[in-house]
Amino acid sequence: NVPPCPVGKWSNTSFPPCKDPFPLLESPPLISGPEIQGNNSFGFICEVVCDEDDPDQRFEVAWTFNVLEVVWAFDGQQDTSLPSQIISGANRSAILDGSYLKGHLNTMVGTSIIS
């Protein structure tokens, strides 16, 4: 008799092998850039850090922009005109092309990740 997956774990059959229902991010995403892309473009790269390498994993990456204020507070607002990006499998990077940065002068680029 094989016991079912414990509470908080799942599988297609409800029996082992069991895994977390969503990827657990143990550290914040790494953002780099701006990086030159080709001859006339640049962009920022968001690298999702996750220990597991599960081909079923999906991450939704939304780009946020923090307005630098006098007191160095950040508002972390998502620009809803930018489409979020879905990354999956071995791909752990999302790219924000510089062409999307119109209207975001003097802001800090960040991300919001949903797994």
Coordinates of C-alpha atoms in Angstrom, one line a residue, residues 1 24 35 43 54 72 74 84:
N1 CA 0.0 0.0 0.0
L24 CA 9.5 27.7 -4.7
E35 CA 22.7 45.4 -22.0
G43 CA 17.4 45.8 -22.8
D54 CA 11.1 20.8 -13.8
W72 CA 14.1 57.3 -1.7
F74 CA 9.7 53.2 -4.2
S84 CA 3.9 40.0 -19.0

